[in-house]
Amino acid sequence: MVSPPPGAAAVAARTGLRVGPAPPPLMGSQGRLGPPGNGGPGEGEGGEARKLQEGRVARGKRRKGKGKGKARAGQGGRGSGAEGKPGPQTAKEAAGPGAEAGARACPREEAEGGGSVEEGARGIIKGDEGSAGAGKEAQGREYRKKEAWRVCRWLRRFTSCDLLWRRIARASLNSGFTRLGTDLMTSVPVKERVKVSQNWRLGRCREAILLKWRCRQMPWMQLEDDSLYISQANFILAYQFRPDGASLNRRPLGVFAGHDEDVCHFVLANSHIISAGGDGKIGVHKIHSTFTVKYSAHEQEVNCVDCKGGIIVSGSRDRTAKVWPLASGRLGQCLHTIQTEDRVWSIAISPLLSSFVTGTACCGHFSPLRIWDLNSGQLMTHLGSDFPPGAGVLDVMYESPFTLLSCGYDTYVRYWDLRTSVRKCVMEWEEPHDSTLYCLQTDGNHLLATGSSYYGVVRLWDRRQRACLHAFPLTSTPLSSPVYCLRLTTKHLYAALSYNLHVLDFQNP
């Protein structure tokens, strides 16, 4: 055995090596003991190599201890991955078994913790990229939502444009456009009127009773803005509509009197009410005052009256038609007296103020429809040639200066165009149940409404076809009554019967 050289204990204490029996002598490159060197007597080249190897091992252990300390410090001093810092797991756990094997192969990299920090950084980058991707996706969804809302708002504005709906409205029923394209309801959007016109076409409406009377009457009515004027016995009452147009304020705005018998007919003209009574008198009432003038006009009841351009025309049971001025200084002065040789049931002035038409009882051998010159009172022409006896005309109205509509006892509605022929009507519609037609009303374009004598039936017609569109019976058998008067707006139809006033609401069916 070879004893350790002097000072070996001190060297072992410094290097941390355990002192034990000396290993067998190492052989040199020549297979013999080397010369004595610095390590002590008996050491050769093999001893020097062993010494260098032990020094490397010692240095590796020290560096390994330092690397582990740094890794632990990195674990304890860093926060969560959400802040971009390594998580609580160790570098080896984060790196996996491959990194552990690499650390064995390269202790320097393991000591410095390079593999674990790199892998943690890669995880942080991937987390940041995932968060950024989710944020971009949310921003994209929000942008698409805003774009869709903007497009929808633009489409809504575009589809609400009146110019887009004007052509559709002109082909619809009761949309406020005349046959010539004139818009009579400029305050109401065209799109809304087209929606309501579909209810007219399909017959969807809600029926209600606006007014009732205790005794049987023959009422007549007129509309002006948000007011309704209706005759009851020898009075004319004015009511105001509520905003929905389907109900009335029960208290009348005004009451106009002056006739000794029932009011048969009246019209509104220039803030005046011109009324015709069963007492043979004509009444002139100021709408916004109590001014009333009445004068004797005919020997018998005045069945009809019309007023346009400051001229009043009246027709009576006494077989005459008369022309009167409306000027306050000339009230009651007859301009023309026309012998019609038949009872006059209806009368209307032309929009051109050059002529007027009378509808008579057709008891003679001439047409019940005749046109007279307004200035001279001379007969201009008569319409039609195939009326049977008793086919009296109960209602007539001008639709334009050259076209007019008529209805009466012969159960037909006839449409006349003076530019084509005065001998034959252009179009006619027959009441299916052979009932007398008391009144008619039109929207000036395609819609036609008629009121018949039995069960208060109101019929709607599309003038582009022959058949009736819809029928609305407003009374039952015990209370059967004619429809004496009809008036309509783009949303409602009003029908006056013997006992009550009905409304058909097409806006809220």
Coordinates of C-alpha atoms in Angstrom, one line a residue:
M1 CA 0.0 0.0 0.0
V2 CA 1.2 3.5 -0.8
S3 CA 0.5 6.1 1.9
P4 CA -1.0 9.5 0.9
P5 CA 1.5 12.3 0.3
P6 CA 1.9 14.9 2.9
G7 CA -0.8 17.5 2.8
A8 CA -3.3 15.2 1.3
A9 CA -5.8 15.6 4.2
A10 CA -5.8 19.4 3.7
V11 CA -6.3 19.0 -0.1
A12 CA -9.2 16.5 0.6
A13 CA -10.8 18.9 3.0
R14 CA -10.6 21.7 0.5
T15 CA -11.9 19.6 -2.4
G16 CA -14.5 17.7 -0.5
L17 CA -12.9 14.3 -1.4
R18 CA -13.0 11.3 0.9
V19 CA -9.6 10.0 1.9
G20 CA -9.2 6.3 1.7
P21 CA -6.8 3.7 0.7
A22 CA -4.8 4.7 -2.3
P23 CA -5.7 3.1 -5.6
P24 CA -3.2 1.0 -7.4
P25 CA -0.7 3.0 -9.3
L26 CA -1.6 4.0 -12.8
M27 CA 0.4 3.0 -15.7
G28 CA 1.8 5.5 -18.1
S29 CA 1.6 5.5 -21.8
Q30 CA 4.7 3.1 -21.8
G31 CA 3.1 0.7 -19.4
R32 CA 5.5 1.7 -16.5
L33 CA 5.4 3.9 -13.6
G34 CA 5.8 7.5 -14.5
P35 CA 8.3 9.9 -13.0
P36 CA 7.6 11.7 -9.8
G37 CA 5.6 14.9 -10.3
N38 CA 3.9 17.6 -8.4
G39 CA 1.2 15.3 -7.1
G40 CA 3.6 13.5 -5.0
P41 CA 6.2 10.7 -5.2
G42 CA 5.2 7.7 -7.3
E43 CA 2.8 9.6 -9.6
G44 CA 3.2 9.6 -13.3
E45 CA 1.2 10.7 -16.3
G46 CA -1.8 8.5 -15.1
G47 CA -1.9 10.3 -11.8
E48 CA -1.9 13.7 -13.5
A49 CA -4.9 12.6 -15.6
R50 CA -6.7 11.3 -12.6
K51 CA -6.2 14.6 -10.9
L52 CA -7.5 16.6 -13.8
Q53 CA -10.6 14.4 -13.9
E54 CA -11.3 14.8 -10.2
G55 CA -11.0 18.6 -10.7
R56 CA -13.5 18.5 -13.5
V57 CA -16.0 16.5 -11.5
A58 CA -15.6 19.0 -8.6
R59 CA -16.2 22.0 -10.8
G60 CA -19.2 20.3 -12.5
K61 CA -20.8 19.7 -9.1
R62 CA -20.3 23.3 -8.0
R63 CA -21.8 24.6 -11.3
K64 CA -24.7 22.1 -11.0
G65 CA -25.5 23.4 -7.5
K66 CA -25.4 27.0 -8.8
G67 CA -27.7 26.1 -11.7
K68 CA -30.3 24.4 -9.5
G69 CA -30.3 27.4 -7.2
K70 CA -30.9 29.7 -10.1
A71 CA -33.7 27.5 -11.4
R72 CA -35.4 27.5 -7.9
A73 CA -35.0 31.2 -7.7
G74 CA -36.6 31.5 -11.1
Q75 CA -39.5 29.4 -10.1
G76 CA -40.2 31.2 -6.9
G77 CA -39.7 34.7 -8.2
R78 CA -42.0 34.5 -11.3
G79 CA -45.8 34.8 -11.5
S80 CA -48.5 33.2 -13.7
G81 CA -48.3 32.7 -17.4
A82 CA -51.2 35.2 -17.9
E83 CA -48.6 38.0 -17.2
G84 CA -46.1 36.5 -19.7
K85 CA -43.9 34.9 -17.0
P86 CA -43.0 31.2 -16.4
G87 CA -45.6 29.2 -14.4
P88 CA -45.1 27.4 -11.1
Q89 CA -43.8 24.1 -12.6
T90 CA -40.1 23.4 -12.7
A91 CA -37.9 23.8 -15.7
K92 CA -37.6 20.1 -16.2
E93 CA -41.3 19.5 -15.9
A94 CA -42.0 22.3 -18.4
A95 CA -39.4 21.0 -20.8
G96 CA -40.4 17.3 -20.4
P97 CA -38.3 14.2 -20.5
G98 CA -36.4 15.2 -23.6
A99 CA -35.0 18.3 -21.9
E100 CA -33.9 16.2 -18.9
A101 CA -32.0 13.9 -21.2
G102 CA -30.4 16.9 -22.9
A103 CA -29.4 18.2 -19.5
R104 CA -27.6 15.0 -18.7
A105 CA -25.8 15.3 -22.0
C106 CA -24.9 19.0 -21.5
P107 CA -24.7 20.0 -17.8
R108 CA -23.8 23.6 -18.6
E109 CA -27.1 24.3 -20.3
E110 CA -29.0 22.5 -17.5
A111 CA -27.2 24.6 -14.9
E112 CA -28.1 27.8 -16.6
G113 CA -31.8 26.7 -17.1
G114 CA -31.7 27.6 -20.8
G115 CA -34.0 24.8 -21.9
S116 CA -36.8 25.5 -19.4
V117 CA -36.9 29.3 -20.0
E118 CA -37.0 28.8 -23.7
E119 CA -39.9 26.4 -23.5
G120 CA -41.8 28.6 -21.1
A121 CA -41.3 31.6 -23.4
R122 CA -42.7 29.5 -26.3
G123 CA -45.8 28.7 -24.2
I124 CA -46.2 32.4 -23.3
I125 CA -46.0 33.4 -26.9
K126 CA -48.5 30.8 -27.9
G127 CA -50.9 32.0 -25.1
D128 CA -50.5 35.5 -26.2
E129 CA -51.1 34.5 -29.8
G130 CA -54.3 32.6 -28.7
S131 CA -55.6 35.6 -26.7
A132 CA -54.9 38.0 -29.6
G133 CA -56.7 35.6 -32.0
A134 CA -59.7 35.5 -29.8
G135 CA -59.7 39.3 -29.5
K136 CA -59.6 39.7 -33.2
E137 CA -62.4 37.2 -33.7
A138 CA -64.6 39.1 -31.2
Q139 CA -63.8 42.4 -33.0
G140 CA -64.7 40.8 -36.3
R141 CA -68.0 39.6 -34.9
E142 CA -68.8 43.1 -33.6
Y143 CA -67.8 44.7 -36.9
R144 CA -70.0 42.3 -38.8
K145 CA -72.9 43.0 -36.4
K146 CA -72.5 46.8 -36.9
E147 CA -72.3 46.4 -40.7
A148 CA -75.5 44.3 -40.7
W149 CA -77.3 46.8 -38.6
R150 CA -76.1 49.6 -40.9
V151 CA -77.3 47.7 -44.0
C152 CA -80.7 47.0 -42.4
R153 CA -81.1 50.6 -41.5
W154 CA -80.3 51.7 -45.0
L155 CA -82.7 49.1 -46.5
R156 CA -85.4 50.3 -44.2
R157 CA -84.9 53.9 -45.2
F158 CA -84.8 52.8 -48.9
T159 CA -88.0 50.7 -48.7
S160 CA -89.8 53.5 -46.9
C161 CA -89.2 56.0 -49.8
D162 CA -92.5 57.2 -51.3
L163 CA -91.1 57.1 -54.8
L164 CA -90.5 53.4 -54.5
W165 CA -94.1 52.7 -53.4
R166 CA -95.9 55.2 -55.7
R167 CA -96.3 52.9 -58.6
I168 CA -97.5 50.1 -56.4
A169 CA -100.0 52.4 -54.7
R170 CA -101.5 53.6 -58.0
A171 CA -102.4 49.9 -58.8
S172 CA -103.8 49.3 -55.3
L173 CA -107.3 49.8 -53.9
N174 CA -108.0 53.1 -52.1
S175 CA -104.4 54.2 -51.6
G176 CA -105.2 57.9 -52.0
F177 CA -104.2 58.2 -55.7
T178 CA -106.6 59.2 -58.4
R179 CA -106.8 57.7 -61.9
L180 CA -104.6 60.5 -63.1
G181 CA -102.0 60.0 -60.4
T182 CA -102.9 62.9 -58.1
D183 CA -102.0 62.1 -54.5
L184 CA -104.9 63.1 -52.2
M185 CA -103.3 62.1 -49.0
T186 CA -99.8 63.6 -49.0
S187 CA -99.6 63.7 -45.2
V188 CA -99.7 59.9 -44.9
P189 CA -96.7 57.8 -46.0
V190 CA -97.4 55.9 -49.2
K191 CA -96.0 52.6 -47.7
E192 CA -98.5 52.7 -44.9
R193 CA -101.4 53.3 -47.3
V194 CA -100.3 50.3 -49.4
K195 CA -100.4 48.1 -46.3
V196 CA -103.9 49.2 -45.5
S197 CA -105.0 48.8 -49.1
Q198 CA -104.3 45.0 -48.8
N199 CA -107.0 44.9 -46.1
W200 CA -109.4 46.5 -48.5
R201 CA -108.5 44.0 -51.2
L202 CA -108.9 41.0 -48.8
G203 CA -111.9 42.4 -47.0
R204 CA -110.3 42.4 -43.6
C205 CA -111.9 45.0 -41.3
R206 CA -113.5 45.5 -37.9
E207 CA -117.1 46.7 -37.7
A208 CA -118.4 49.0 -35.0
I209 CA -121.4 51.4 -34.4
L210 CA -120.6 55.0 -34.0
L211 CA -124.1 56.5 -33.4
K212 CA -127.6 55.2 -32.7
W213 CA -131.0 56.8 -33.1
R214 CA -134.2 56.1 -31.4
C215 CA -136.5 56.4 -34.4
R216 CA -136.2 55.5 -38.1
Q217 CA -134.6 58.2 -40.2
M218 CA -133.0 58.8 -43.7
P219 CA -129.6 60.3 -42.7
W220 CA -127.1 61.9 -45.0
M221 CA -123.5 62.7 -44.1
Q222 CA -120.3 64.5 -45.2
L223 CA -116.6 64.3 -44.1
E224 CA -114.2 67.2 -43.7
D225 CA -110.7 66.7 -42.2
D226 CA -111.3 65.2 -38.7
S227 CA -115.0 66.1 -38.5
L228 CA -118.2 64.2 -39.4
Y229 CA -121.4 66.0 -40.4
I230 CA -124.6 64.0 -40.3
S231 CA -128.3 64.8 -40.5
Q232 CA -130.7 63.6 -37.9
A233 CA -134.4 64.6 -38.5
N234 CA -134.4 68.3 -39.1
F235 CA -130.9 68.9 -37.6
I236 CA -127.4 68.6 -38.9
L237 CA -124.8 67.7 -36.2
A238 CA -121.1 68.0 -36.4
Y239 CA -118.9 65.5 -34.5
Q240 CA -115.1 65.3 -34.1
F241 CA -113.2 62.1 -34.7
R242 CA -110.9 60.7 -32.1
P243 CA -107.3 60.1 -33.3
D244 CA -108.0 56.5 -34.3
G245 CA -110.7 57.6 -36.8
A246 CA -112.9 54.7 -35.7
S247 CA -114.7 56.5 -32.9
L248 CA -116.3 59.9 -32.2
N249 CA -116.5 62.3 -29.3
R250 CA -120.0 61.9 -28.1
R251 CA -120.6 65.6 -27.6
P252 CA -121.2 67.3 -30.9
L253 CA -119.2 70.3 -32.0
G254 CA -122.2 72.1 -33.4
V255 CA -125.9 71.8 -34.2
F256 CA -127.4 73.4 -37.3
A257 CA -131.1 73.8 -37.5
G258 CA -133.6 75.8 -39.6
H259 CA -135.8 73.3 -41.4
D260 CA -139.3 72.4 -40.4
E261 CA -139.0 68.9 -41.7
D262 CA -136.3 66.3 -42.2
V263 CA -133.1 67.2 -43.9
C264 CA -133.0 65.2 -47.2
H265 CA -129.5 66.2 -48.4
F266 CA -126.7 68.6 -47.8
V267 CA -123.2 69.5 -49.0
L268 CA -120.2 71.4 -47.6
A269 CA -118.9 74.3 -49.7
N270 CA -116.6 77.3 -48.8
S271 CA -117.1 76.9 -45.0
H272 CA -120.8 76.7 -45.6
I273 CA -123.4 73.9 -45.2
I274 CA -126.0 74.0 -48.0
S275 CA -129.0 71.8 -46.9
A276 CA -132.2 70.7 -48.7
G277 CA -135.2 69.9 -46.6
G278 CA -138.5 68.1 -46.9
D279 CA -140.2 71.5 -46.3
G280 CA -139.2 72.7 -49.8
K281 CA -136.5 75.1 -48.4
I282 CA -132.8 75.5 -48.9
G283 CA -130.7 76.4 -45.9
V284 CA -127.3 78.1 -45.9
H285 CA -125.3 77.7 -42.6
K286 CA -122.0 79.1 -41.6
I287 CA -119.9 76.2 -40.2
H288 CA -118.0 78.3 -37.6
S289 CA -120.9 80.6 -36.5
T290 CA -124.6 80.6 -35.9
F291 CA -125.4 82.4 -39.1
T292 CA -128.3 80.6 -40.9
V293 CA -130.4 81.6 -43.9
K294 CA -133.2 79.6 -45.3
Y295 CA -135.5 80.4 -48.3
S296 CA -138.3 78.8 -50.1
A297 CA -136.9 77.1 -53.2
H298 CA -139.5 74.5 -54.4
E299 CA -143.1 73.7 -54.0
Q300 CA -142.4 70.2 -52.7
E301 CA -139.6 68.5 -50.9
V302 CA -136.0 69.2 -52.1
N303 CA -134.5 65.8 -52.7
C304 CA -131.0 66.8 -53.7
V305 CA -128.6 69.8 -53.8
D306 CA -125.0 70.6 -54.9
C307 CA -122.7 73.6 -54.7
K308 CA -119.5 74.5 -56.5
G309 CA -117.9 77.7 -57.5
G310 CA -120.4 79.9 -55.7
I311 CA -123.4 78.3 -57.6
I312 CA -126.1 76.1 -56.0
V313 CA -128.3 73.7 -58.0
S314 CA -131.3 71.9 -56.5
G315 CA -133.7 69.2 -57.6
S316 CA -137.2 68.6 -56.2
R317 CA -140.1 66.3 -56.3
D318 CA -142.0 69.0 -58.1
R319 CA -140.2 68.0 -61.3
T320 CA -138.0 71.1 -61.5
A321 CA -134.3 71.8 -61.1
K322 CA -133.1 75.3 -60.2
V323 CA -129.9 77.3 -60.2
W324 CA -129.1 79.7 -57.3
P325 CA -126.2 82.1 -56.4
L326 CA -124.3 81.6 -53.1
A327 CA -123.3 85.3 -52.8
S328 CA -124.6 86.7 -49.6
G329 CA -126.3 89.6 -51.3
R330 CA -128.2 87.4 -53.8
L331 CA -129.3 84.5 -51.6
G332 CA -132.7 83.3 -52.7
Q333 CA -132.6 84.8 -56.2
C334 CA -133.2 82.0 -58.7
L335 CA -131.1 82.2 -61.8
H336 CA -132.7 79.4 -63.8
T337 CA -135.7 77.1 -63.5
I338 CA -135.5 73.9 -65.5
Q339 CA -138.6 71.8 -66.2
T340 CA -137.4 68.2 -66.0
E341 CA -140.9 66.7 -66.5
D342 CA -139.9 64.1 -63.9
R343 CA -139.1 63.9 -60.2
V344 CA -135.4 64.7 -59.6
W345 CA -133.7 62.3 -57.2
S346 CA -130.0 63.3 -57.7
I347 CA -127.9 66.1 -59.0
A348 CA -124.2 67.0 -59.5
I349 CA -122.2 69.9 -60.9
S350 CA -119.4 69.3 -63.4
P351 CA -115.8 70.1 -62.1
L352 CA -115.5 72.5 -65.1
L353 CA -118.5 74.5 -63.7
S354 CA -120.0 74.5 -67.2
S355 CA -122.8 72.0 -66.8
F356 CA -124.7 69.8 -64.3
V357 CA -126.4 66.4 -64.5
T358 CA -129.8 65.4 -63.1
G359 CA -130.9 61.9 -62.2
T360 CA -134.7 61.5 -62.4
A361 CA -137.3 58.8 -61.6
C362 CA -137.5 57.6 -65.3
C363 CA -141.3 57.7 -65.4
G364 CA -141.3 59.3 -68.9
H365 CA -140.1 58.3 -72.3
F366 CA -136.6 59.8 -72.0
S367 CA -133.4 59.0 -70.2
P368 CA -133.2 59.6 -66.5
L369 CA -129.7 61.0 -66.9
R370 CA -129.6 64.4 -68.6
I371 CA -126.9 67.1 -68.8
W372 CA -127.8 70.8 -68.7
D373 CA -125.9 74.0 -69.4
L374 CA -125.2 75.8 -66.1
N375 CA -125.2 79.3 -67.6
S376 CA -128.3 79.1 -69.8
G377 CA -130.2 76.2 -68.3
Q378 CA -130.6 74.5 -71.7
L379 CA -130.5 70.7 -72.3
M380 CA -127.1 69.6 -73.7
T381 CA -127.5 65.8 -73.9
H382 CA -128.9 62.8 -72.3
L383 CA -127.0 59.6 -71.4
G384 CA -128.1 56.1 -72.4
S385 CA -131.0 54.8 -74.4
D386 CA -132.0 51.4 -72.9
F387 CA -133.3 52.3 -69.4
P388 CA -136.5 50.3 -68.5
P389 CA -139.4 52.3 -67.1
G390 CA -138.9 53.1 -63.4
A391 CA -135.1 52.7 -63.5
G392 CA -134.6 55.9 -61.6
V393 CA -131.2 57.2 -60.7
L394 CA -130.8 57.7 -56.9
D395 CA -127.2 58.8 -56.8
V396 CA -124.8 60.3 -59.4
M397 CA -121.4 61.8 -59.1
Y398 CA -118.7 63.3 -61.4
E399 CA -115.3 61.6 -61.1
S400 CA -113.6 63.9 -63.6
P401 CA -114.8 66.6 -66.0
F402 CA -115.6 63.8 -68.6
T403 CA -116.5 60.8 -66.5
L404 CA -119.3 60.1 -64.0
L405 CA -120.9 57.2 -62.1
S406 CA -124.6 56.5 -61.5
C407 CA -126.7 53.9 -59.6
G408 CA -130.4 53.5 -58.8
Y409 CA -133.5 51.3 -59.0
D410 CA -132.3 49.1 -61.9
T411 CA -129.6 47.6 -59.6
Y412 CA -126.7 48.7 -61.8
V413 CA -123.7 50.9 -61.3
R414 CA -122.8 52.5 -64.6
Y415 CA -119.6 54.3 -65.6
W416 CA -119.9 56.9 -68.3
D417 CA -117.2 58.6 -70.4
L418 CA -118.5 61.6 -72.3
R419 CA -115.5 61.5 -74.7
T420 CA -116.4 58.1 -76.1
S421 CA -120.2 57.9 -76.2
V422 CA -123.2 59.3 -74.5
R423 CA -125.5 56.5 -75.7
K424 CA -123.8 53.6 -74.0
C425 CA -121.8 53.4 -70.7
V426 CA -118.2 52.3 -70.7
M427 CA -118.6 49.8 -67.8
E428 CA -121.4 48.5 -65.6
W429 CA -121.6 46.3 -62.5
E430 CA -124.8 44.5 -61.4
E431 CA -125.9 44.0 -57.8
P432 CA -126.0 40.2 -57.3
H433 CA -129.2 40.1 -55.2
D434 CA -131.3 42.4 -57.4
S435 CA -131.4 45.1 -54.8
T436 CA -131.9 48.8 -55.4
L437 CA -128.6 50.7 -55.0
Y438 CA -129.2 53.8 -52.9
C439 CA -125.7 55.3 -52.9
L440 CA -122.2 54.9 -54.2
Q441 CA -118.7 56.1 -53.4
T442 CA -115.3 55.8 -55.1
D443 CA -111.7 56.4 -54.3
G444 CA -111.2 58.1 -57.7
N445 CA -109.2 55.1 -59.0
H446 CA -110.0 51.4 -58.7
L447 CA -112.3 51.0 -55.6
L448 CA -116.0 51.3 -55.8
A449 CA -118.4 51.0 -52.8
T450 CA -122.2 50.7 -53.0
G451 CA -125.0 50.5 -50.5
S452 CA -128.1 48.4 -51.2
S453 CA -131.7 48.5 -50.0
Y454 CA -131.9 45.2 -48.2
Y455 CA -130.1 44.3 -44.9
G456 CA -127.8 47.2 -45.2
V457 CA -125.4 45.4 -47.5
V458 CA -122.2 47.4 -48.4
R459 CA -120.3 45.9 -51.3
L460 CA -116.8 46.6 -52.5
W461 CA -115.9 46.4 -56.1
D462 CA -112.6 46.4 -58.0
R463 CA -113.5 48.3 -61.2
R464 CA -111.0 46.2 -63.2
Q465 CA -113.2 43.2 -62.9
R466 CA -116.9 42.5 -63.0
A467 CA -117.5 40.4 -59.9
C468 CA -118.0 41.9 -56.4
L469 CA -115.0 41.7 -54.1
H470 CA -116.7 41.6 -50.7
A471 CA -120.1 42.1 -49.1
F472 CA -120.7 43.4 -45.6
P473 CA -124.3 43.0 -44.3
L474 CA -124.7 45.5 -41.5
T475 CA -128.3 44.7 -40.3
S476 CA -130.2 41.5 -39.5
T477 CA -133.8 40.6 -40.6
P478 CA -135.8 42.5 -37.9
L479 CA -133.9 45.7 -38.5
S480 CA -133.5 45.5 -42.3
S481 CA -132.6 48.9 -43.6
P482 CA -131.1 50.5 -46.8
V483 CA -127.7 52.1 -46.8
Y484 CA -128.6 55.7 -47.4
C485 CA -125.2 57.2 -47.6
L486 CA -121.5 56.1 -47.8
R487 CA -118.3 57.9 -47.2
L488 CA -114.8 56.5 -47.1
T489 CA -111.2 57.4 -46.3
T490 CA -108.0 55.4 -47.0
K491 CA -108.5 53.7 -43.6
H492 CA -112.3 53.6 -42.9
L493 CA -115.7 53.3 -44.5
Y494 CA -118.7 54.9 -42.9
A495 CA -122.3 53.8 -43.7
A496 CA -125.5 55.6 -42.5
L497 CA -128.5 53.4 -42.0
S498 CA -132.0 54.0 -40.6
Y499 CA -131.1 53.4 -37.0
N500 CA -127.4 53.8 -36.7
L501 CA -124.1 54.9 -38.2
H502 CA -121.6 52.0 -38.9
V503 CA -117.8 52.1 -39.4
L504 CA -115.6 49.5 -41.1
D505 CA -112.1 49.9 -39.8
F506 CA -109.6 48.6 -42.3
Q507 CA -106.5 49.9 -40.5
N508 CA -107.0 47.7 -37.4
P509 CA -109.0 44.7 -38.6

